[in-house]
PDB file of C-alpha atoms in Angstrom:
ATOM      1  CA  MET J   5     128.195  79.059  98.512  1.00  0.00           C
ATOM      2  CA  ASN J   6     127.925  82.405 100.287  1.00  0.00           C
ATOM      3  CA  LEU J   7     127.543  82.923 104.028  1.00  0.00           C
ATOM      4  CA  ARG J   8     123.820  83.661 103.792  1.00  0.00           C
ATOM      5  CA  ASP J   9     123.259  80.275 102.108  1.00  0.00           C
ATOM      6  CA  ALA J  10     125.465  78.408 104.573  1.00  0.00           C
ATOM      7  CA  ILE J  11     124.012  80.057 107.692  1.00  0.00           C
ATOM      8  CA  PRO J  12     120.621  81.673 106.976  1.00  0.00           C
ATOM      9  CA  ILE J  13     119.551  84.820 108.785  1.00  0.00           C
ATOM     10  CA  PRO J  14     117.132  83.861 111.586  1.00  0.00           C
ATOM     11  CA  GLU J  15     113.571  85.159 111.262  1.00  0.00           C
ATOM     12  CA  LEU J  16     112.639  87.471 114.109  1.00  0.00           C
ATOM     13  CA  ARG J  17     108.914  87.106 113.430  1.00  0.00           C
ATOM     14  CA  ARG J  18     109.166  83.360 114.154  1.00  0.00           C
ATOM     15  CA  ALA J  19     110.449  83.911 117.692  1.00  0.00           C
ATOM     16  CA  ARG J  20     108.233  82.776 120.575  1.00  0.00           C
ATOM     17  CA  LYS J  21     110.317  84.168 123.437  1.00  0.00           C
ATOM     18  CA  VAL J  22     112.349  87.368 123.200  1.00  0.00           C
ATOM     19  CA  LEU J  23     114.723  88.885 125.731  1.00  0.00           C
ATOM     20  CA  ALA J  24     115.243  92.602 125.113  1.00  0.00           C
ATOM     21  CA  ILE J  25     118.470  93.824 126.740  1.00  0.00           C
ATOM     22  CA  PHE J  26     118.885  97.598 126.676  1.00  0.00           C
ATOM     23  CA  PRO J  27     121.025 100.089 128.591  1.00  0.00           C
ATOM     24  CA  HIS J  28     118.352 102.496 129.860  1.00  0.00           C
ATOM     25  CA  PRO J  29     114.613 103.008 130.233  1.00  0.00           C
ATOM     26  CA  ASP J  30     113.174 104.344 126.926  1.00  0.00           C
ATOM     27  CA  ASP J  31     115.819 102.684 124.707  1.00  0.00           C
ATOM     28  CA  ALA J  32     113.589  99.697 123.946  1.00  0.00           C
ATOM     29  CA  GLU J  33     110.574 101.833 123.052  1.00  0.00           C
ATOM     30  CA  LEU J  34     112.526 104.195 120.811  1.00  0.00           C
ATOM     31  CA  ALA J  35     114.431 101.436 119.038  1.00  0.00           C
ATOM     32  CA  ALA J  36     111.893  98.629 118.863  1.00  0.00           C
ATOM     33  CA  GLY J  37     108.607  99.559 120.547  1.00  0.00           C
ATOM     34  CA  GLY J  38     106.564  98.768 117.463  1.00  0.00           C
ATOM     35  CA  THR J  39     108.168  95.370 116.995  1.00  0.00           C
ATOM     36  CA  VAL J  40     107.685  94.543 120.678  1.00  0.00           C
ATOM     37  CA  ALA J  41     103.991  95.498 120.424  1.00  0.00           C
ATOM     38  CA  LEU J  42     103.594  93.416 117.275  1.00  0.00           C
ATOM     39  CA  LEU J  43     105.271  90.372 118.797  1.00  0.00           C
ATOM     40  CA  THR J  44     103.306  90.446 122.037  1.00  0.00           C
ATOM     41  CA  SER J  45     100.042  90.872 120.089  1.00  0.00           C
ATOM     42  CA  GLU J  46     100.884  87.564 118.412  1.00  0.00           C
ATOM     43  CA  GLY J  47     101.465  85.756 121.694  1.00  0.00           C
ATOM     44  CA  VAL J  48     105.238  86.135 121.904  1.00  0.00           C
ATOM     45  CA  GLN J  49     106.613  86.398 125.439  1.00  0.00           C
ATOM     46  CA  VAL J  50     108.858  89.450 125.693  1.00  0.00           C
ATOM     47  CA  THR J  51     111.033  90.154 128.723  1.00  0.00           C
ATOM     48  CA  TYR J  52     112.980  93.352 129.263  1.00  0.00           C
ATOM     49  CA  ALA J  53     116.377  93.423 130.990  1.00  0.00           C
ATOM     50  CA  LEU J  54     117.595  96.951 131.681  1.00  0.00           C
ATOM     51  CA  ALA J  55     121.272  97.370 132.518  1.00  0.00           C
ATOM     52  CA  THR J  56     120.585 100.602 134.425  1.00  0.00           C
ATOM     53  CA  ASP J  57     117.565 102.502 135.647  1.00  0.00           C
ATOM     54  CA  GLY J  58     118.751 105.705 133.987  1.00  0.00           C
ATOM     55  CA  GLU J  59     119.296 107.581 137.235  1.00  0.00           C
ATOM     56  CA  MET J  60     121.654 110.115 135.636  1.00  0.00           C
ATOM     57  CA  GLY J  61     119.183 111.040 132.890  1.00  0.00           C
ATOM     58  CA  ALA J  62     118.106 114.470 134.113  1.00  0.00           C
ATOM     59  CA  PHE J  63     118.890 118.096 133.322  1.00  0.00           C
ATOM     60  CA  ASP J  64     117.449 119.551 136.537  1.00  0.00           C
ATOM     61  CA  PRO J  65     120.274 119.940 139.088  1.00  0.00           C
ATOM     62  CA  SER J  66     117.792 119.956 141.963  1.00  0.00           C
ATOM     63  CA  LEU J  67     117.009 116.282 141.373  1.00  0.00           C
ATOM     64  CA  THR J  68     118.957 113.460 142.964  1.00  0.00           C
ATOM     65  CA  PRO J  69     119.826 110.212 141.189  1.00  0.00           C
ATOM     66  CA  GLN J  70     117.403 108.489 143.561  1.00  0.00           C
ATOM     67  CA  ASP J  71     114.600 110.827 142.447  1.00  0.00           C
ATOM     68  CA  VAL J  72     115.346 110.152 138.792  1.00  0.00           C
ATOM     69  CA  SER J  73     115.640 106.414 139.323  1.00  0.00           C
ATOM     70  CA  LYS J  74     112.208 106.218 140.934  1.00  0.00           C
ATOM     71  CA  THR J  75     110.630 108.217 138.116  1.00  0.00           C
ATOM     72  CA  ARG J  76     112.298 106.345 135.315  1.00  0.00           C
ATOM     73  CA  ARG J  77     111.545 102.922 136.726  1.00  0.00           C
ATOM     74  CA  ALA J  78     107.864 103.842 136.985  1.00  0.00           C
ATOM     75  CA  GLU J  79     107.857 105.212 133.423  1.00  0.00           C
ATOM     76  CA  GLN J  80     109.509 102.061 132.081  1.00  0.00           C
ATOM     77  CA  GLU J  81     107.088  99.759 133.872  1.00  0.00           C
ATOM     78  CA  GLU J  82     104.173 101.764 132.433  1.00  0.00           C
ATOM     79  CA  ALA J  83     105.565 101.597 128.892  1.00  0.00           C
ATOM     80  CA  ALA J  84     106.242  97.868 129.214  1.00  0.00           C
ATOM     81  CA  ARG J  85     102.679  97.180 130.354  1.00  0.00           C
ATOM     82  CA  LEU J  86     101.342  99.158 127.411  1.00  0.00           C
ATOM     83  CA  LEU J  87     103.382  97.058 124.982  1.00  0.00           C
ATOM     84  CA  GLY J  88     102.448  93.749 126.597  1.00  0.00           C
ATOM     85  CA  VAL J  89     105.890  92.968 128.016  1.00  0.00           C
ATOM     86  CA  SER J  90     105.767  90.066 130.480  1.00  0.00           C
ATOM     87  CA  GLN J  91     108.470  91.216 132.892  1.00  0.00           C
ATOM     88  CA  VAL J  92     110.977  94.018 133.423  1.00  0.00           C
ATOM     89  CA  MET J  93     114.247  92.906 135.001  1.00  0.00           C
ATOM     90  CA  TRP J  94     116.583  95.524 136.480  1.00  0.00           C
ATOM     91  CA  LEU J  95     120.243  94.511 136.393  1.00  0.00           C
ATOM     92  CA  GLY J  96     121.233  97.293 138.779  1.00  0.00           C
ATOM     93  CA  PHE J  97     124.295  98.806 137.147  1.00  0.00           C
ATOM     94  CA  ARG J  98     125.121 102.506 137.416  1.00  0.00           C
ATOM     95  CA  ASP J  99     123.909 104.748 134.617  1.00  0.00           C
ATOM     96  CA  GLY J 100     126.826 106.189 132.655  1.00  0.00           C
ATOM     97  CA  PHE J 101     129.404 104.201 134.595  1.00  0.00           C
ATOM     98  CA  LEU J 102     128.934 100.604 133.538  1.00  0.00           C
ATOM     99  CA  PRO J 103     131.597  98.200 134.828  1.00  0.00           C
ATOM    100  CA  ASP J 104     134.008  96.202 132.719  1.00  0.00           C
ATOM    101  CA  ILE J 105     132.304  94.256 129.984  1.00  0.00           C
ATOM    102  CA  GLU J 106     133.197  90.925 131.625  1.00  0.00           C
ATOM    103  CA  ILE J 107     131.009  91.804 134.620  1.00  0.00           C
ATOM    104  CA  LEU J 108     128.125  92.853 132.391  1.00  0.00           C
ATOM    105  CA  ARG J 109     128.489  89.760 130.257  1.00  0.00           C
ATOM    106  CA  LYS J 110     128.313  87.440 133.266  1.00  0.00           C
ATOM    107  CA  SER J 111     125.101  89.098 134.447  1.00  0.00           C
ATOM    108  CA  MET J 112     123.558  88.886 130.977  1.00  0.00           C
ATOM    109  CA  VAL J 113     124.560  85.248 130.509  1.00  0.00           C
ATOM    110  CA  GLY J 114     122.663  84.532 133.710  1.00  0.00           C
ATOM    111  CA  VAL J 115     119.585  86.346 132.435  1.00  0.00           C
ATOM    112  CA  ILE J 116     119.699  84.457 129.125  1.00  0.00           C
ATOM    113  CA  ARG J 117     119.992  81.139 130.950  1.00  0.00           C
ATOM    114  CA  GLN J 118     117.132  82.116 133.231  1.00  0.00           C
ATOM    115  CA  THR J 119     114.694  83.317 130.563  1.00  0.00           C
ATOM    116  CA  ARG J 120     115.792  80.938 127.733  1.00  0.00           C
ATOM    117  CA  PRO J 121     114.747  83.115 124.779  1.00  0.00           C
ATOM    118  CA  ASP J 122     114.736  82.312 121.077  1.00  0.00           C
ATOM    119  CA  PHE J 123     115.949  85.814 120.300  1.00  0.00           C
ATOM    120  CA  VAL J 124     117.877  88.492 122.125  1.00  0.00           C
ATOM    121  CA  MET J 125     117.135  92.065 121.096  1.00  0.00           C
ATOM    122  CA  THR J 126     119.560  94.891 121.831  1.00  0.00           C
ATOM    123  CA  LEU J 127     121.189  97.925 120.237  1.00  0.00           C
ATOM    124  CA  ASP J 128     123.839  97.516 117.550  1.00  0.00           C
ATOM    125  CA  PRO J 129     127.144  97.886 119.438  1.00  0.00           C
ATOM    126  CA  TRP J 130     128.967  98.630 116.194  1.00  0.00           C
ATOM    127  CA  LEU J 131     126.936 101.734 115.315  1.00  0.00           C
ATOM    128  CA  PRO J 132     129.393 104.337 113.991  1.00  0.00           C
ATOM    129  CA  TYR J 133     129.659 107.611 115.922  1.00  0.00           C
ATOM    130  CA  GLU J 134     127.843 106.296 118.996  1.00  0.00           C
ATOM    131  CA  ALA J 135     129.145 108.464 121.834  1.00  0.00           C
ATOM    132  CA  HIS J 136     127.259 107.022 124.798  1.00  0.00           C
ATOM    133  CA  PRO J 137     129.453 104.377 126.459  1.00  0.00           C
ATOM    134  CA  ASP J 138     126.430 102.589 127.954  1.00  0.00           C
ATOM    135  CA  HIS J 139     125.007 102.010 124.488  1.00  0.00           C
ATOM    136  CA  ARG J 140     128.259 100.548 123.231  1.00  0.00           C
ATOM    137  CA  THR J 141     129.164  98.533 126.304  1.00  0.00           C
ATOM    138  CA  ALA J 142     125.780  97.103 127.305  1.00  0.00           C
ATOM    139  CA  SER J 143     124.892  96.011 123.786  1.00  0.00           C
ATOM    140  CA  LEU J 144     128.307  94.464 123.135  1.00  0.00           C
ATOM    141  CA  ALA J 145     128.041  92.566 126.427  1.00  0.00           C
ATOM    142  CA  ALA J 146     124.598  91.342 125.364  1.00  0.00           C
ATOM    143  CA  VAL J 147     125.915  90.079 122.026  1.00  0.00           C
ATOM    144  CA  GLU J 148     128.878  88.386 123.700  1.00  0.00           C
ATOM    145  CA  ALA J 149     126.532  86.812 126.254  1.00  0.00           C
ATOM    146  CA  CYS J 150     124.575  85.185 123.438  1.00  0.00           C
ATOM    147  CA  THR J 151     127.737  83.304 122.489  1.00  0.00           C
ATOM    148  CA  PHE J 152     128.837  82.375 126.003  1.00  0.00           C
ATOM    149  CA  ALA J 153     125.431  81.372 127.390  1.00  0.00           C
ATOM    150  CA  SER J 154     125.418  78.085 125.462  1.00  0.00           C
ATOM    151  CA  MET J 155     128.819  76.964 126.752  1.00  0.00           C
ATOM    152  CA  PRO J 156     128.606  75.203 130.132  1.00  0.00           C
ATOM    153  CA  LEU J 157     132.187  75.892 131.211  1.00  0.00           C
ATOM    154  CA  TYR J 158     131.645  79.644 131.041  1.00  0.00           C
ATOM    155  CA  TYR J 159     130.200  80.838 134.355  1.00  0.00           C
ATOM    156  CA  ALA J 160     129.795  77.247 135.499  1.00  0.00           C
ATOM    157  CA  GLU J 161     128.575  78.511 138.863  1.00  0.00           C
ATOM    158  CA  ASP J 162     125.247  79.148 137.127  1.00  0.00           C
ATOM    159  CA  LEU J 163     124.760  75.377 136.990  1.00  0.00           C
ATOM    160  CA  ARG J 164     124.854  75.215 140.779  1.00  0.00           C
ATOM    161  CA  ASP J 165     122.016  77.743 140.791  1.00  0.00           C
ATOM    162  CA  GLY J 166     119.988  75.618 138.387  1.00  0.00           C
ATOM    163  CA  LEU J 167     120.663  77.800 135.336  1.00  0.00           C
ATOM    164  CA  LEU J 168     121.505  75.468 132.488  1.00  0.00           C
ATOM    165  CA  PRO J 169     123.325  76.511 129.301  1.00  0.00           C
ATOM    166  CA  TRP J 170     121.104  77.989 126.617  1.00  0.00           C
ATOM    167  CA  GLY J 171     121.714  78.850 122.987  1.00  0.00           C
ATOM    168  CA  VAL J 172     119.699  81.579 121.307  1.00  0.00           C
ATOM    169  CA  THR J 173     118.600  81.301 117.689  1.00  0.00           C
ATOM    170  CA  GLY J 174     119.078  84.926 116.741  1.00  0.00           C
ATOM    171  CA  ILE J 175     120.202  88.383 117.834  1.00  0.00           C
ATOM    172  CA  ALA J 176     118.268  91.426 116.611  1.00  0.00           C
ATOM    173  CA  MET J 177     120.319  94.626 116.845  1.00  0.00           C
ATOM    174  CA  ALA J 178     118.268  97.814 116.619  1.00  0.00           C
ATOM    175  CA  PHE J 179     119.421 101.245 115.447  1.00  0.00           C
ATOM    176  CA  SER J 180     121.885  99.552 113.112  1.00  0.00           C
ATOM    177  CA  ALA J 181     123.682 101.301 110.283  1.00  0.00           C
ATOM    178  CA  LYS J 182     123.505  98.062 108.270  1.00  0.00           C
ATOM    179  CA  PRO J 183     120.045  96.566 108.869  1.00  0.00           C
ATOM    180  CA  ASN J 184     118.929  93.436 107.059  1.00  0.00           C
ATOM    181  CA  THR J 185     115.455  92.971 108.552  1.00  0.00           C
ATOM    182  CA  TYR J 186     112.557  95.432 108.318  1.00  0.00           C
ATOM    183  CA  ILE J 187     109.426  94.969 110.409  1.00  0.00           C
ATOM    184  CA  ASN J 188     106.146  96.554 109.257  1.00  0.00           C
ATOM    185  CA  VAL J 189     104.788  98.407 112.305  1.00  0.00           C
ATOM    186  CA  ASP J 190     101.933 100.304 110.666  1.00  0.00           C
ATOM    187  CA  HIS J 191      99.263  98.696 112.837  1.00  0.00           C
ATOM    188  CA  VAL J 192     101.146  99.329 116.082  1.00  0.00           C
ATOM    189  CA  TRP J 193     102.723 102.688 115.291  1.00  0.00           C
ATOM    190  CA  GLU J 194     100.474 104.655 117.637  1.00  0.00           C
ATOM    191  CA  LYS J 195     101.120 102.156 120.433  1.00  0.00           C
ATOM    192  CA  LYS J 196     104.868 102.598 119.959  1.00  0.00           C
ATOM    193  CA  ILE J 197     104.491 106.357 120.195  1.00  0.00           C
ATOM    194  CA  ASP J 198     102.267 106.092 123.263  1.00  0.00           C
ATOM    195  CA  ALA J 199     104.890 103.865 124.887  1.00  0.00           C
ATOM    196  CA  CYS J 200     107.627 106.379 124.096  1.00  0.00           C
ATOM    197  CA  LEU J 201     105.511 109.126 125.640  1.00  0.00           C
ATOM    198  CA  CYS J 202     105.288 107.170 128.884  1.00  0.00           C
ATOM    199  CA  HIS J 203     108.843 108.409 129.392  1.00  0.00           C
ATOM    200  CA  ARG J 204     107.656 111.888 130.269  1.00  0.00           C
ATOM    201  CA  SER J 205     110.839 112.844 132.099  1.00  0.00           C
ATOM    202  CA  GLN J 206     112.897 112.260 128.958  1.00  0.00           C
ATOM    203  CA  PHE J 207     110.601 113.660 126.283  1.00  0.00           C
ATOM    204  CA  PRO J 208     108.993 116.965 127.321  1.00  0.00           C
ATOM    205  CA  LYS J 209     106.477 118.074 124.723  1.00  0.00           C
ATOM    206  CA  PRO J 210     108.602 120.801 123.032  1.00  0.00           C
ATOM    207  CA  GLN J 211     111.588 118.476 122.574  1.00  0.00           C
ATOM    208  CA  TRP J 212     109.391 115.553 121.529  1.00  0.00           C
ATOM    209  CA  GLU J 213     107.467 117.512 118.921  1.00  0.00           C
ATOM    210  CA  GLY J 214     110.438 119.563 117.758  1.00  0.00           C
ATOM    211  CA  MET J 215     113.104 116.881 117.514  1.00  0.00           C
ATOM    212  CA  PHE J 216     112.474 113.344 118.724  1.00  0.00           C
ATOM    213  CA  TYR J 217     109.233 112.549 116.922  1.00  0.00           C
ATOM    214  CA  PRO J 218     110.268 114.031 113.555  1.00  0.00           C
ATOM    215  CA  LEU J 219     113.508 112.035 113.663  1.00  0.00           C
ATOM    216  CA  ILE J 220     111.786 108.792 114.643  1.00  0.00           C
ATOM    217  CA  GLN J 221     109.019 109.251 112.111  1.00  0.00           C
ATOM    218  CA  SER J 222     111.290 110.101 109.185  1.00  0.00           C
ATOM    219  CA  LYS J 223     113.577 107.136 109.833  1.00  0.00           C
ATOM    220  CA  ALA J 224     110.615 104.772 110.238  1.00  0.00           C
ATOM    221  CA  MET J 225     109.217 106.000 106.925  1.00  0.00           C
ATOM    222  CA  GLU J 226     112.586 105.457 105.240  1.00  0.00           C
ATOM    223  CA  TRP J 227     112.696 101.897 106.561  1.00  0.00           C
ATOM    224  CA  GLY J 228     109.056 101.467 105.574  1.00  0.00           C
ATOM    225  CA  GLN J 229     110.080 101.721 101.949  1.00  0.00           C
ATOM    226  CA  GLN J 230     112.060  98.505 102.466  1.00  0.00           C
ATOM    227  CA  ALA J 231     109.138  96.770 104.208  1.00  0.00           C
ATOM    228  CA  GLY J 232     106.442  97.898 101.775  1.00  0.00           C
ATOM    229  CA  SER J 233     104.727  99.846 104.550  1.00  0.00           C
ATOM    230  CA  THR J 234     104.360 103.375 105.840  1.00  0.00           C
ATOM    231  CA  TYR J 235     106.389 102.718 108.979  1.00  0.00           C
ATOM    232  CA  ALA J 236     108.965 100.064 109.830  1.00  0.00           C
ATOM    233  CA  GLU J 237     111.619  99.306 112.399  1.00  0.00           C
ATOM    234  CA  ALA J 238     114.955  97.958 111.229  1.00  0.00           C
ATOM    235  CA  PHE J 239     117.368  95.462 112.744  1.00  0.00           C
ATOM    236  CA  LYS J 240     120.621  93.779 111.948  1.00  0.00           C
ATOM    237  CA  VAL J 241     119.638  90.164 112.603  1.00  0.00           C
ATOM    238  CA  LEU J 242     122.341  87.539 112.890  1.00  0.00           C
ATOM    239  CA  SER J 243     122.809  84.189 114.569  1.00  0.00           C
ATOM    240  CA  PRO J 244     125.607  83.591 117.100  1.00  0.00           C
ATOM    241  CA  PHE J 245     127.420  81.648 114.369  1.00  0.00           C
ATOM    242  CA  HIS J 246     127.658  84.800 112.238  1.00  0.00           C
ATOM    243  CA  LEU J 247     129.469  86.607 115.058  1.00  0.00           C
ATOM    244  CA  HIS J 248     132.576  84.464 115.245  1.00  0.00           C
ATOM    245  CA  ILE J 249     135.345  84.979 112.647  1.00  0.00           C
ATOM    246  CA  MET J 250     132.851  85.438 109.794  1.00  0.00           C
ATOM    247  CA  VAL J 251     134.420  88.120 107.641  1.00  0.00           C
ATOM    248  CA  ASP J 252     131.299  88.603 105.527  1.00  0.00           C
ATOM    249  CA  ALA J 253     128.830  89.028 108.390  1.00  0.00           C
ATOM    250  CA  TRP J 254     128.851  92.796 107.953  1.00  0.00           C
ATOM    251  CA  ARG J 255     127.533  92.339 104.391  1.00  0.00           C
ATOM    252  CA  MET J 256     124.513  90.268 105.408  1.00  0.00           C
TER     253      MET J 256
END
């Protein structure tokens, strides 16, 4: 018996509650905006948890981090409303300077216990050549939190606050080099793009049309070949059981 037979890959489309944990505003829309729109259109409750508000994400030296934070929060709230997201939670960590992973993990365990999702969605922390430390650290903390959230002796102080242990069914990691799940987003492709364009501070028209959109479109079309569609988004979907001394998990 192989690992896939022993522990099947959870089905993202069967989720009824999804918690999307991402490092910055715009990450969720770029990585999974079509899937989020598709899920919410089918009645799935999607909550965003953003590790930072992206206050360092500017190229204009006249701006302050406070200026950028205000702009990016407003852009993210607009994009979330467009996609049908139920709530945006701001975890309040500093953009580009995330603390030790143990601190992040504790915060994310609390969010999982509070929202009690079937699935957690995040970036793939094991993406090769990922240079941004927030992408690596926040997503790894999110994956670790999915394991710890079900164990009552980890962060037992949560119990005093009424947050009971909670085990998720699956973890969907976007922008993965080894995806195993492809979601047809043909019918929500324009909504995904509109949500991305809510992030006006990050995607000025020349850069969007000259670089970002062509890259997003070409990759979505490549993944679409796997989904039998024009456009698709891809995820590495695993259960928490796959992420604990399972040497073949990378093959799944």
